[in-house]
Short mmCIF file of C-alpha atoms and ligand atoms in Angstrom, two decimals:
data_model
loop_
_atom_site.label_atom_id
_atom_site.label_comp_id
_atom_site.label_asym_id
_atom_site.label_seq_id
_atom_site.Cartn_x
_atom_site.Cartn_y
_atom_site.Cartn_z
CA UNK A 1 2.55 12.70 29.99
CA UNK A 2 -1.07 14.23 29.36
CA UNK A 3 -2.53 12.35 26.32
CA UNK A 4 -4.01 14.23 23.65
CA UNK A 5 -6.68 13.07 21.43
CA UNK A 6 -8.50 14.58 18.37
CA UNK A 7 -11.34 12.22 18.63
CA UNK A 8 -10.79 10.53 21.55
CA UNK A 9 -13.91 7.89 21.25
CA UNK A 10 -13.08 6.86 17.80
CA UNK A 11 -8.96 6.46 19.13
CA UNK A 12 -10.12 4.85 22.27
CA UNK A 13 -13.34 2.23 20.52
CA UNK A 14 -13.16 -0.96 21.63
CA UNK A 15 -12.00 -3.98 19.43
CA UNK A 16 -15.36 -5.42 19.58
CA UNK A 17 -17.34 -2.32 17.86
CA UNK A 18 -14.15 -1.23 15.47
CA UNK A 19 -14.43 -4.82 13.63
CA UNK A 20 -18.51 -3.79 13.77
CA UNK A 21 -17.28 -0.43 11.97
CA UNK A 22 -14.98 -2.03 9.72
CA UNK A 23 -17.53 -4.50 8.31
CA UNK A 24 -20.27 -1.94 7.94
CA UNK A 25 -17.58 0.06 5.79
CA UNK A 26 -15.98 -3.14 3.89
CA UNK A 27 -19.71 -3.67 2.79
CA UNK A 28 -19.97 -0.31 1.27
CA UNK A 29 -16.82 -0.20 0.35
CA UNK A 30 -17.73 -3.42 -1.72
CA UNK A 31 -20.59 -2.02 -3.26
CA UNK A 32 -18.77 1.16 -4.56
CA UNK A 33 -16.36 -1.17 -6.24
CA UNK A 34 -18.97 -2.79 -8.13
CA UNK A 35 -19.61 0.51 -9.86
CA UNK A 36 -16.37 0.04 -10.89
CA UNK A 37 -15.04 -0.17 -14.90
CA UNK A 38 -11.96 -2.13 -12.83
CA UNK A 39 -13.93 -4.02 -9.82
CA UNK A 40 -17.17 -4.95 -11.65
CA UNK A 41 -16.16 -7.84 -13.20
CA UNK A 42 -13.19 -8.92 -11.13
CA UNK A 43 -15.62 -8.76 -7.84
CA UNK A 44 -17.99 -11.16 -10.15
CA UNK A 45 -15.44 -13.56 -11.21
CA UNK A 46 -14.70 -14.03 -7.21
CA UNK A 47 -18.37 -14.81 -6.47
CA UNK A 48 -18.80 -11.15 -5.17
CA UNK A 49 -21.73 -10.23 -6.40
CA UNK A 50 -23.21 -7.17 -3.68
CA UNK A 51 -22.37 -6.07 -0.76
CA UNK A 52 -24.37 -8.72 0.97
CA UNK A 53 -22.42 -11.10 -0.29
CA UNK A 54 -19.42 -10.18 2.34
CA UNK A 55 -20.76 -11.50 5.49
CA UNK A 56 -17.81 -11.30 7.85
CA UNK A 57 -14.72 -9.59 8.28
CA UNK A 58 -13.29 -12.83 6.81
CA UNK A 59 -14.56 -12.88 3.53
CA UNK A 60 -11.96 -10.47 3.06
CA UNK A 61 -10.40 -12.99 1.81
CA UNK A 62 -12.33 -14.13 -0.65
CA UNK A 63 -11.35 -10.70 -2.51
CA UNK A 64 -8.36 -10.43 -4.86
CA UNK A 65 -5.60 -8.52 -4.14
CA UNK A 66 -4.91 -5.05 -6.22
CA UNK A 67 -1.37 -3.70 -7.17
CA UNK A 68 0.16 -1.13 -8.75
CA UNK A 69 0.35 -2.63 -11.82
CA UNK A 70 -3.81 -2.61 -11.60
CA UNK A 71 -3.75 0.58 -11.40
CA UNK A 72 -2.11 1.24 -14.22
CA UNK A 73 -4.40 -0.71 -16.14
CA UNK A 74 -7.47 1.29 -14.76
CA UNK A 75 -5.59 5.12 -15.68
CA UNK A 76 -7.62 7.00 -15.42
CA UNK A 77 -10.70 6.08 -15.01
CA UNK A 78 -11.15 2.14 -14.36
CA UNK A 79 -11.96 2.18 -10.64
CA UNK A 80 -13.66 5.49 -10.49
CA UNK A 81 -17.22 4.82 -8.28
CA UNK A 82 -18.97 8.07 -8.77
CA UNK A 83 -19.59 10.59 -11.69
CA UNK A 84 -16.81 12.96 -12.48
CA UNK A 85 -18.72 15.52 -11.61
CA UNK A 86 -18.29 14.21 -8.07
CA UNK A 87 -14.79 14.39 -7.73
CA UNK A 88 -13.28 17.60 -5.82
CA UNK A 89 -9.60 16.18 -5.70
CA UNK A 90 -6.92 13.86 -7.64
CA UNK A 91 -3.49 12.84 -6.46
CA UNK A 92 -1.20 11.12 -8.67
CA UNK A 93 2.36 9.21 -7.80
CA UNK A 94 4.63 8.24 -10.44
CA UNK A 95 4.55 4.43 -11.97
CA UNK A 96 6.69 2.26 -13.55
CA UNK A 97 6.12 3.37 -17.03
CA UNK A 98 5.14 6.74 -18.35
CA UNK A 99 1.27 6.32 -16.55
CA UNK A 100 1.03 7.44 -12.84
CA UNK A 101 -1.65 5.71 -10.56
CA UNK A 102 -4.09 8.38 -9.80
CA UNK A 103 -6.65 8.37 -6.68
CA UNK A 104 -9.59 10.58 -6.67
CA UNK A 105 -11.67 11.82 -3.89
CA UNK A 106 -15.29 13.37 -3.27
CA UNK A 107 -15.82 16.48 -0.76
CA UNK A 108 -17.00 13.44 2.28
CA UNK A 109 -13.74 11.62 1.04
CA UNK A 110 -11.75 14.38 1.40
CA UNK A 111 -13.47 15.08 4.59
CA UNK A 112 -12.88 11.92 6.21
CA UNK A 113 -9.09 11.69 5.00
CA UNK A 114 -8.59 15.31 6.31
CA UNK A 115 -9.72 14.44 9.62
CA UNK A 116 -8.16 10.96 10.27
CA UNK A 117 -4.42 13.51 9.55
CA UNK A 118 -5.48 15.70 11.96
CA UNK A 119 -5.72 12.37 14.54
CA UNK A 120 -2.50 11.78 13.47
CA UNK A 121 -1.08 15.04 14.03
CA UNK A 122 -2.83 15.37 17.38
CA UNK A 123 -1.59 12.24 18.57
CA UNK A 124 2.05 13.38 18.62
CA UNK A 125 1.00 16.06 20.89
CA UNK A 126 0.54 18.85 18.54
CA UNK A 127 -2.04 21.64 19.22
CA UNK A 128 -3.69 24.83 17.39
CA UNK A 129 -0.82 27.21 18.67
CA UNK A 130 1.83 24.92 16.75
CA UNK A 131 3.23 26.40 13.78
CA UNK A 132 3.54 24.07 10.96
CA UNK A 133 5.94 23.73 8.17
CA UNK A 134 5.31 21.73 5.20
CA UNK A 135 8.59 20.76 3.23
CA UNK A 136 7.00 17.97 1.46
CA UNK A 137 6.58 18.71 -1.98
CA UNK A 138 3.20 20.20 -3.06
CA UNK A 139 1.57 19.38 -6.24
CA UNK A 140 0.63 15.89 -7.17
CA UNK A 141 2.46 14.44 -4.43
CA UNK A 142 0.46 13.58 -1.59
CA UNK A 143 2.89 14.87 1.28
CA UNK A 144 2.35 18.37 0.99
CA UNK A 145 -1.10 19.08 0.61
CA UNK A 146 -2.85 16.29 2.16
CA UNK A 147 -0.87 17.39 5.41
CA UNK A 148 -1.71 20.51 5.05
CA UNK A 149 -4.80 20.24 4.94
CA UNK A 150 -4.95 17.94 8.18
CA UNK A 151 -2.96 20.62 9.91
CA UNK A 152 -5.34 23.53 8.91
CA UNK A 153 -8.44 20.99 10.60
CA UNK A 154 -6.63 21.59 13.49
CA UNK A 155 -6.47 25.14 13.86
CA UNK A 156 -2.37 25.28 13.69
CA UNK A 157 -0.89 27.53 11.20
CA UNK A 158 0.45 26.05 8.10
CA UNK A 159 3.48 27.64 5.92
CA UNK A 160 3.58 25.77 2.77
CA UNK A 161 6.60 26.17 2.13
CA UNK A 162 6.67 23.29 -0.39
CA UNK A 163 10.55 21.40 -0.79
CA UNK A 164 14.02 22.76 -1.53
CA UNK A 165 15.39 26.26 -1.25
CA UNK A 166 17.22 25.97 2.02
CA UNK A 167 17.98 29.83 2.33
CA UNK A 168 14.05 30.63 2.41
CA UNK A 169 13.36 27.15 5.17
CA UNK A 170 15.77 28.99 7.08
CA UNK A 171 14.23 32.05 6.95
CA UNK A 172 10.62 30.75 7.19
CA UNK A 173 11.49 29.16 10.49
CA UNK A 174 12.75 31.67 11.96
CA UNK A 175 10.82 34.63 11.30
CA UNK A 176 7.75 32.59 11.88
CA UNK A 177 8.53 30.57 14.86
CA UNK A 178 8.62 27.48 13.30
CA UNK A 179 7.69 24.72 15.65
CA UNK A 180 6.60 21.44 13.67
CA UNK A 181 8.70 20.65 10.30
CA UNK A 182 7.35 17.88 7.81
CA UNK A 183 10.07 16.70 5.60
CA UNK A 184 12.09 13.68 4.45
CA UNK A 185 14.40 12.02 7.20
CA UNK A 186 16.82 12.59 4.60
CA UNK A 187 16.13 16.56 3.91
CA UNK A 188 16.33 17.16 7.39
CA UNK A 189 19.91 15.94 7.61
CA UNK A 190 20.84 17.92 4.67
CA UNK A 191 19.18 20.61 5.81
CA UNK A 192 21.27 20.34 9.59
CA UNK A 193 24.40 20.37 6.97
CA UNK A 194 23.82 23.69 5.82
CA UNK A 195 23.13 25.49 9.26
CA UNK A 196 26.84 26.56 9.64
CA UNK A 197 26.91 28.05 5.62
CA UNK A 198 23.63 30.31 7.31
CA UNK A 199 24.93 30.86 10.44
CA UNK A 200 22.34 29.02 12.27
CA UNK A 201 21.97 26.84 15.16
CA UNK A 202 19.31 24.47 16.06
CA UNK A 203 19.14 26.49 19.63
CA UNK A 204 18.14 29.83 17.44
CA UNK A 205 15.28 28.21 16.29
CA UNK A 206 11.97 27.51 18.32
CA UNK A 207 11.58 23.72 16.46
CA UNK A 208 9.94 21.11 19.10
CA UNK A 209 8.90 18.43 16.04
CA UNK A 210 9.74 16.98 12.97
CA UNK A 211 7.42 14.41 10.66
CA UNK A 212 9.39 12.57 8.48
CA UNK A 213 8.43 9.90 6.01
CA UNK A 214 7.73 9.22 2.31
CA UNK A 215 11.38 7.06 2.47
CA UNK A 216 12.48 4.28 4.24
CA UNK A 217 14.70 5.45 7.18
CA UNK A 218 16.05 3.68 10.12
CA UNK A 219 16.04 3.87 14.22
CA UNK A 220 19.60 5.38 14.03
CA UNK A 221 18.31 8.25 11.81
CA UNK A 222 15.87 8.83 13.42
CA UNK A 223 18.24 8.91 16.63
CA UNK A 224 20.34 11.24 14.84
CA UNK A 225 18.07 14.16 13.52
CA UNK A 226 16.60 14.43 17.27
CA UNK A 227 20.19 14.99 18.41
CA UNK A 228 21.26 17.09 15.98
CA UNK A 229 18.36 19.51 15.94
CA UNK A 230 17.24 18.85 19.69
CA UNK A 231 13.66 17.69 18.92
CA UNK A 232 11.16 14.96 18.57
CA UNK A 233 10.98 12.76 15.53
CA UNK A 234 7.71 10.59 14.62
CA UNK A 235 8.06 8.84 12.21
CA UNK A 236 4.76 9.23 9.18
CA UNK A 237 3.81 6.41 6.92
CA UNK A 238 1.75 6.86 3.81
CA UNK A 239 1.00 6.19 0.23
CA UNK A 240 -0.73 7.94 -2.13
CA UNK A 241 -2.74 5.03 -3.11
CA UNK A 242 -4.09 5.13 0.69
CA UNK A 243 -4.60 8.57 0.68
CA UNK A 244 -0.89 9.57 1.19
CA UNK A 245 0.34 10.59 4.96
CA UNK A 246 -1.90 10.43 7.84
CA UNK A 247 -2.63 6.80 7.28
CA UNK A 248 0.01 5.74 10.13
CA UNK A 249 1.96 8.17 12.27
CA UNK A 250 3.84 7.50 15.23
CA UNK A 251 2.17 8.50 19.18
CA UNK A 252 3.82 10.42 21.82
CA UNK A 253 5.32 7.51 22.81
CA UNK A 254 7.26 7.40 18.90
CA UNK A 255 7.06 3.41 19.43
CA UNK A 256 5.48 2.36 16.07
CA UNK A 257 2.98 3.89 14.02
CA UNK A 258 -0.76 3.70 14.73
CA UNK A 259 -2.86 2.64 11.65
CA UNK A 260 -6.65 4.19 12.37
CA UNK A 261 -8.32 1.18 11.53
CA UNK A 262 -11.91 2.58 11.41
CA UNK A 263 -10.48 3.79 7.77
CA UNK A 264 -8.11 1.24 6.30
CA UNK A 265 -8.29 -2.29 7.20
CA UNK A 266 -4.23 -4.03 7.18
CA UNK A 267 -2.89 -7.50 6.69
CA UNK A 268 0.42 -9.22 6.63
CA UNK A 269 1.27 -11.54 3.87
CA UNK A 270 3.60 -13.69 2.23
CA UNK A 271 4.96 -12.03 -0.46
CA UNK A 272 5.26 -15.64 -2.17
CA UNK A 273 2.18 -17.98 -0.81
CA UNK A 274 0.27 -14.65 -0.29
CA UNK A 275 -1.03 -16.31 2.58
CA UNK A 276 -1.85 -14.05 5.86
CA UNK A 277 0.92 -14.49 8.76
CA UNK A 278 0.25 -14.07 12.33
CA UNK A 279 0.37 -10.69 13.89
CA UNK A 280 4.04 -9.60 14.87
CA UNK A 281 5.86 -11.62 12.28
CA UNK A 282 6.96 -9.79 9.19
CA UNK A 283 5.25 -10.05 5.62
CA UNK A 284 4.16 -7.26 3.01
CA UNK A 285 1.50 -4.72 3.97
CA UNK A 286 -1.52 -4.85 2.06
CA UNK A 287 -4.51 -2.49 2.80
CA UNK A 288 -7.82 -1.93 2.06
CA UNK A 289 -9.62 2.03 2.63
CA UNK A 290 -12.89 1.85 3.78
CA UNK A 291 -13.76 5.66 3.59
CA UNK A 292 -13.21 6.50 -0.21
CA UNK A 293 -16.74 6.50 -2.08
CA UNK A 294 -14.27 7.94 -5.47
CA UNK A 295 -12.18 5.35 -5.45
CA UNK A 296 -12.29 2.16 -3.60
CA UNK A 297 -9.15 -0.20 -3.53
CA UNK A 298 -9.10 -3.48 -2.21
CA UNK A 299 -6.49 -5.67 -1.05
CA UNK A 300 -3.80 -3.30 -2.05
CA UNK A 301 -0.38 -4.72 -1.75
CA UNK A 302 1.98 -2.23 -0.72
CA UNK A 303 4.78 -4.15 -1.17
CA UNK A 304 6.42 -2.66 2.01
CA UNK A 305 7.50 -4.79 4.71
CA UNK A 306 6.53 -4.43 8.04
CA UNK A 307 4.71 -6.52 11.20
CA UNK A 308 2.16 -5.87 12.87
CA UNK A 309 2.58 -4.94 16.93
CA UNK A 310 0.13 -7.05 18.87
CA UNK A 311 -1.00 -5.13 22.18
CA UNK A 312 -2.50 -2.01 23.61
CA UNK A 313 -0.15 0.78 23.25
CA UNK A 314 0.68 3.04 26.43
CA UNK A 315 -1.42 5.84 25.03
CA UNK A 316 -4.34 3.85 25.43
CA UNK A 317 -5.31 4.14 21.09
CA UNK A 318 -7.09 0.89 20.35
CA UNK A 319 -6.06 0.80 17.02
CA UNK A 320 -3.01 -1.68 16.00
CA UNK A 321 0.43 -0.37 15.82
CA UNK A 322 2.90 -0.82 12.33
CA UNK A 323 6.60 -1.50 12.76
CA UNK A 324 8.97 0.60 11.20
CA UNK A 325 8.88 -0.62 7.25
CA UNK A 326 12.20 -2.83 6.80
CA UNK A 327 12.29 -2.70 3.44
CA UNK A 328 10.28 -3.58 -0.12
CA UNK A 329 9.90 -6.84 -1.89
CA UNK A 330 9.95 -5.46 -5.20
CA UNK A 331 12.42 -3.41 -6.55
CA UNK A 332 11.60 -0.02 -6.38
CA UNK A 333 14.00 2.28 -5.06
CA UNK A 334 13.03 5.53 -3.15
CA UNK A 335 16.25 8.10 -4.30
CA UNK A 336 15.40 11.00 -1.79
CA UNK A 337 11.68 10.69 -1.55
CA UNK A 338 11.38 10.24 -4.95
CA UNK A 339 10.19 6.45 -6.25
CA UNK A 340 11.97 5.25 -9.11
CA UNK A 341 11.70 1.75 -10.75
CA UNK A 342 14.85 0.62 -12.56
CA UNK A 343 12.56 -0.32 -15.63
CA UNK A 344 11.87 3.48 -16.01
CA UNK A 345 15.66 3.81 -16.33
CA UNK A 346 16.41 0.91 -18.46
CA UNK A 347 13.68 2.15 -20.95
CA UNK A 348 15.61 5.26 -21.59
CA UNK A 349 18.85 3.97 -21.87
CA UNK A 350 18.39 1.33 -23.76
CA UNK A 351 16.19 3.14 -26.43
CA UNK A 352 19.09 5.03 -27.43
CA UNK A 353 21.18 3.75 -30.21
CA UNK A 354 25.12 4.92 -28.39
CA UNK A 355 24.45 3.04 -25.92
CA UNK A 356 25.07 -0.56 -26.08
CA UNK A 357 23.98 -3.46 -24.34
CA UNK A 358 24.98 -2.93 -20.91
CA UNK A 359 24.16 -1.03 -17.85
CA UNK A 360 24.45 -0.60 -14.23
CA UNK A 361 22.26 1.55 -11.56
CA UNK A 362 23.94 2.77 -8.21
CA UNK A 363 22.92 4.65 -5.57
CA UNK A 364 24.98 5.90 -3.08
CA UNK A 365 25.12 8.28 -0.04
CA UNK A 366 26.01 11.62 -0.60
CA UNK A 367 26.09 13.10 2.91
CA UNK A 368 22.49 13.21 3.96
CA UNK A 369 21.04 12.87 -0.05
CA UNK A 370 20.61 9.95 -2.06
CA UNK A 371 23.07 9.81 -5.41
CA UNK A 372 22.03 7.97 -8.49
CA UNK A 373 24.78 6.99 -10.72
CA UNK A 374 24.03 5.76 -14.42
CA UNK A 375 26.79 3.80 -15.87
CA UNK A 376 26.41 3.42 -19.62
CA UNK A 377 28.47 1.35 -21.99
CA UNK A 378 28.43 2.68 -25.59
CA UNK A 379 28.58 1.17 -28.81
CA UNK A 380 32.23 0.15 -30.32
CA UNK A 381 31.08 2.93 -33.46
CA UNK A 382 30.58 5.70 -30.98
CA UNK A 383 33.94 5.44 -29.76
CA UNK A 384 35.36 6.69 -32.49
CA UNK A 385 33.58 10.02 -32.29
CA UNK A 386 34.59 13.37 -31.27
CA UNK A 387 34.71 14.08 -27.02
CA UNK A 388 32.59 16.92 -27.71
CA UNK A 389 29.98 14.48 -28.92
CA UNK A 390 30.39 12.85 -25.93
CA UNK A 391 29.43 15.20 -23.59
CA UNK A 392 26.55 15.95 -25.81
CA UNK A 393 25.22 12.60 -25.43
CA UNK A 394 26.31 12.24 -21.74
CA UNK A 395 24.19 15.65 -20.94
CA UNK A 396 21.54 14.29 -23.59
CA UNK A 397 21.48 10.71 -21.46
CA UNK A 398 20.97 12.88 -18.52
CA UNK A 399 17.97 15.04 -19.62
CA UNK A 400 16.08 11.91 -20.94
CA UNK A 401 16.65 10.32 -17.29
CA UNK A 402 15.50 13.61 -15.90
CA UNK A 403 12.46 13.87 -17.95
CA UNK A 404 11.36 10.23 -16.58
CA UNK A 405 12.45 10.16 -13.06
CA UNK A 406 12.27 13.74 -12.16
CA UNK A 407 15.69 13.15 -10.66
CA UNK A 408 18.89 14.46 -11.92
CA UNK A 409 21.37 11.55 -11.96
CA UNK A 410 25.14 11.44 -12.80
CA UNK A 411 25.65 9.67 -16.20
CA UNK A 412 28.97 7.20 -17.00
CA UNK A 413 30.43 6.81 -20.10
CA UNK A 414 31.70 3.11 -20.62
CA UNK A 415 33.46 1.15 -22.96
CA UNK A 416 32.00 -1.72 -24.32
CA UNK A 417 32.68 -4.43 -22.11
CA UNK A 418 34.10 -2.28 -19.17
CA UNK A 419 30.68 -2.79 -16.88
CA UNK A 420 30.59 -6.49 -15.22
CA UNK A 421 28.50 -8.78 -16.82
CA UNK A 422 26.83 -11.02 -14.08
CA UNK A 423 26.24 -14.86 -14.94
CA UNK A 424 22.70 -15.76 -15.16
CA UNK A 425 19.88 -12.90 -13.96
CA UNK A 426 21.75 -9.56 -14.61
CA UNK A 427 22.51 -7.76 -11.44
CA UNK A 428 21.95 -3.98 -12.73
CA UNK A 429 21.26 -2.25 -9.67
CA UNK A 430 23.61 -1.62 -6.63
CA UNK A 431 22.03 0.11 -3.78
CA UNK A 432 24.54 0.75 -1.43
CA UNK A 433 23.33 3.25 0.65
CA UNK A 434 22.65 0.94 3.28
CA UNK A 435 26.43 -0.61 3.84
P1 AMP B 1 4.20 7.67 -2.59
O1 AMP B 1 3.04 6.90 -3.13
O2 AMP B 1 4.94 8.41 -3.60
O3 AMP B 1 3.76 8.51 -1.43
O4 AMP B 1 5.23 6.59 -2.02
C1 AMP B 1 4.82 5.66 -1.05
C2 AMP B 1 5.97 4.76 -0.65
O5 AMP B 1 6.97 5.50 0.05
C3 AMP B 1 5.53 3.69 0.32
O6 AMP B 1 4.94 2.58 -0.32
C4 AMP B 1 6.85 3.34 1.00
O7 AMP B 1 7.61 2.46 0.21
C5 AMP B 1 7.56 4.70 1.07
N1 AMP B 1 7.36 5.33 2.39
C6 AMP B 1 6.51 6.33 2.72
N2 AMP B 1 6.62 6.66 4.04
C7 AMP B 1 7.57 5.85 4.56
C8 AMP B 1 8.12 5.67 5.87
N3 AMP B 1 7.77 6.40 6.91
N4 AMP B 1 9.05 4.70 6.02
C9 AMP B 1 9.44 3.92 4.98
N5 AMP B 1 8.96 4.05 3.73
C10 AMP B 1 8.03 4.99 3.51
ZN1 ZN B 2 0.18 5.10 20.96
#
């Protein structure tokens, strides 16, 4: 297999000069953050004082770690590093509340993020005469147009054709010659689904590649789409905290995703001693970006699970490999592509007066999609209403949910009592997509 590169010194640098690299940039990054509303006096209260003060790689450590919740804190502007006027770009993802967690970039940020995609892209053997279709949502999200604009660096053409509307994907692909798709794992098996209601077959199309990401997926899916369609699947790893997709992407060889650690620096913990764990065993992700001048962010904990894969890979890429991300360790659910937190749903339930005290989250399959199912028990005075008031408030329950999830989910009328009540810590979410 000929091995492509994008920038084949910067893949290829030895360990020796990358941890050089990675301190140079932790130092800077360091300093930016104590520009910071957020940073500048939790840097302080560490002994972190200037950049000087990290002297190794392993004072690392001596950082704190950053969540989501942080973030929150600092909307909008709490870890912003450089004047407004500075900023060319924002990204948001939803939270747990209300407040997304924004990132910001400057034209070098955007710069350096843009090109570490197109390394990404390049190492799954994609070229300039590729033709690139972008399902990922554009807007806010990071999937579509961070992408997008790592594909463009390349020379390839993009079609931003944003997500949903199957009839027009269909079209798109084949009047354009669609070779590379970027898309959920799970709207590419919805999207196999509809082929026969189009008349299509995979063998009509010219598709060599799909990207898939922004949910948790397994080996077997994975598996699956390539047989279906008759194509390649890498799987794309990303947040939009990090700078959204391009931060790990799977090599010709598909056997784990490559982080480029020139830009981010990864560890493993222990979600409960937050201690480090050797590389190869399993812990949370937490990362650190050493190329945003906007917006640094230390220590982030990712809360996805994964290991780390010790060794060189076969493509000869220096930089350490991620395992495919088992799972989270806290409890937000991804409900095709979409994060949700069950807090965002319990706020809206249980801040209207019909419904009573309890309530009960599943998700389930639906073919390929994710289905969220409310189930709502109402108040005993309620009951005694009209049925056409209960729709109302069924298709009112609905729009609220809609309004804070951005999903559409299918709302349950209960009686009081009917849910089960769990003894001790309520069990109010079933996920059992994965049974
Ligand atoms: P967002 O910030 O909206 O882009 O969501 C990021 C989250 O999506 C990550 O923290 C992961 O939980 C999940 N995610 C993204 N890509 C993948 C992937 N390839 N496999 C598993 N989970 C993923
Ligand atoms: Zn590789």
């Amino acid at each position: 297999m000929e091995i492509k590169y994008w920038n084949k010194e910067i893949e290829k640098i030895s360990r020796e000069e990358l941890d050089k690299l990675q301190l140079e940039r932790l130092q800077k990054t360091v300093g930016q953050a104590l520009k910071t509303e957020y940073y500048g006096s939790r840097l302080p209260a560490a002994g972190i004082n200037s950049a000087a003060d990290i002297k190794s790689l392993a004072d690392l450590r001596r950082l704190p770690f950053t969540t989501k919740i942080n973030l929150r804190e600092a909307y909008p502007f709490g870890m912003l590093a450089v004047p407004k006027s500075e900023v060319v770009r924002m990204h948001a993802s939803s939270g747990t509340t209300g407040k997304p967690t924004t990132i910001y970039l400057t034209a070098d940020d955007l710069a350096r993020s843009t090109d570490i995609t197109t390394r990404s892209v390049v190492a799954t053997g994609a070229g300039s005469d590729d033709v690139f279709q972008n399902m990922m949502t554009y807007g806010l999200f990071t999937g579509g147009i961070v992408l997008h604009y790592g594909v463009e660096n390349l020379g390839a053409m993009v079609i931003p054709a944003s997500s949903g509307n199957t009839a027009r994907q269909f079209q798109l692909m084949k009047d354009f010659n669609t070779t590379i798709i970027h898309a959920t794992p799970s709207y590419m098996l919805y999207l196999y689904s509809r082929m026969d209601d189009f008349g299509i077959k995979p063998s009509d199309l010219n598709l060599k590649k799909a990207f898939v990401g922004a949910e948790p997926h397994s080996e077997d899916v994975r598996k699956k789409i390539e047989k279906l369609w008759g194509i390649d699947v890498y799987n794309s790893y990303g947040l939009s905290e990090m700078n959204g997709p391009g931060l790990a992407f799977e090599c010709q060889y598909k056997d784990c995703m490559h982080v480029w650690e020139d830009a981010y620096i990864m560890e493993i913990i222990d979600p409960e001693t937050l201690e480090p764990v050797p590389d190869g065993e399993e812990g949370e992700l937490v990362l650190t970006i050493l190329v945003r001048d906007a917006m640094p962010l230390i220590r982030y904990r990712t809360r996805d699970l994964t290991r780390i894969i010790p060794g060189e890979c076969k493509c000869g890429r220096t930089h350490r490999r991620l395992a495919r991300m088992k799972g989270r360790s806290d409890d937000m659910l991804i409900i095709n592509g979409v994060n949700v937190f069950p807090s965002q749903i319990e706020e809206v339930v249980m801040r209207m007066k019909e419904i009573g005290t309890n309530y009960l989250i599943v998700v389930q399959k639906a073919g390929p999609l994710d289905k969220l199912i409310v189930k709502v028990e109402l108040t005993r005075e309620i009951l005694t209403d009209d049925t056409r008031d209960l729709y109302a408030l069924k298709a009112r329950i609905a729009e609220s949910l809609k309004a804070s999830i951005f999903i559409n989910p299918i709302v349950e009328l209960h009686e009081p009592g009917a849910l089960p009540v769990s003894e001790g810590k309520a069990k109010r979410v079933m996920d059992e997509r994965r049974d």
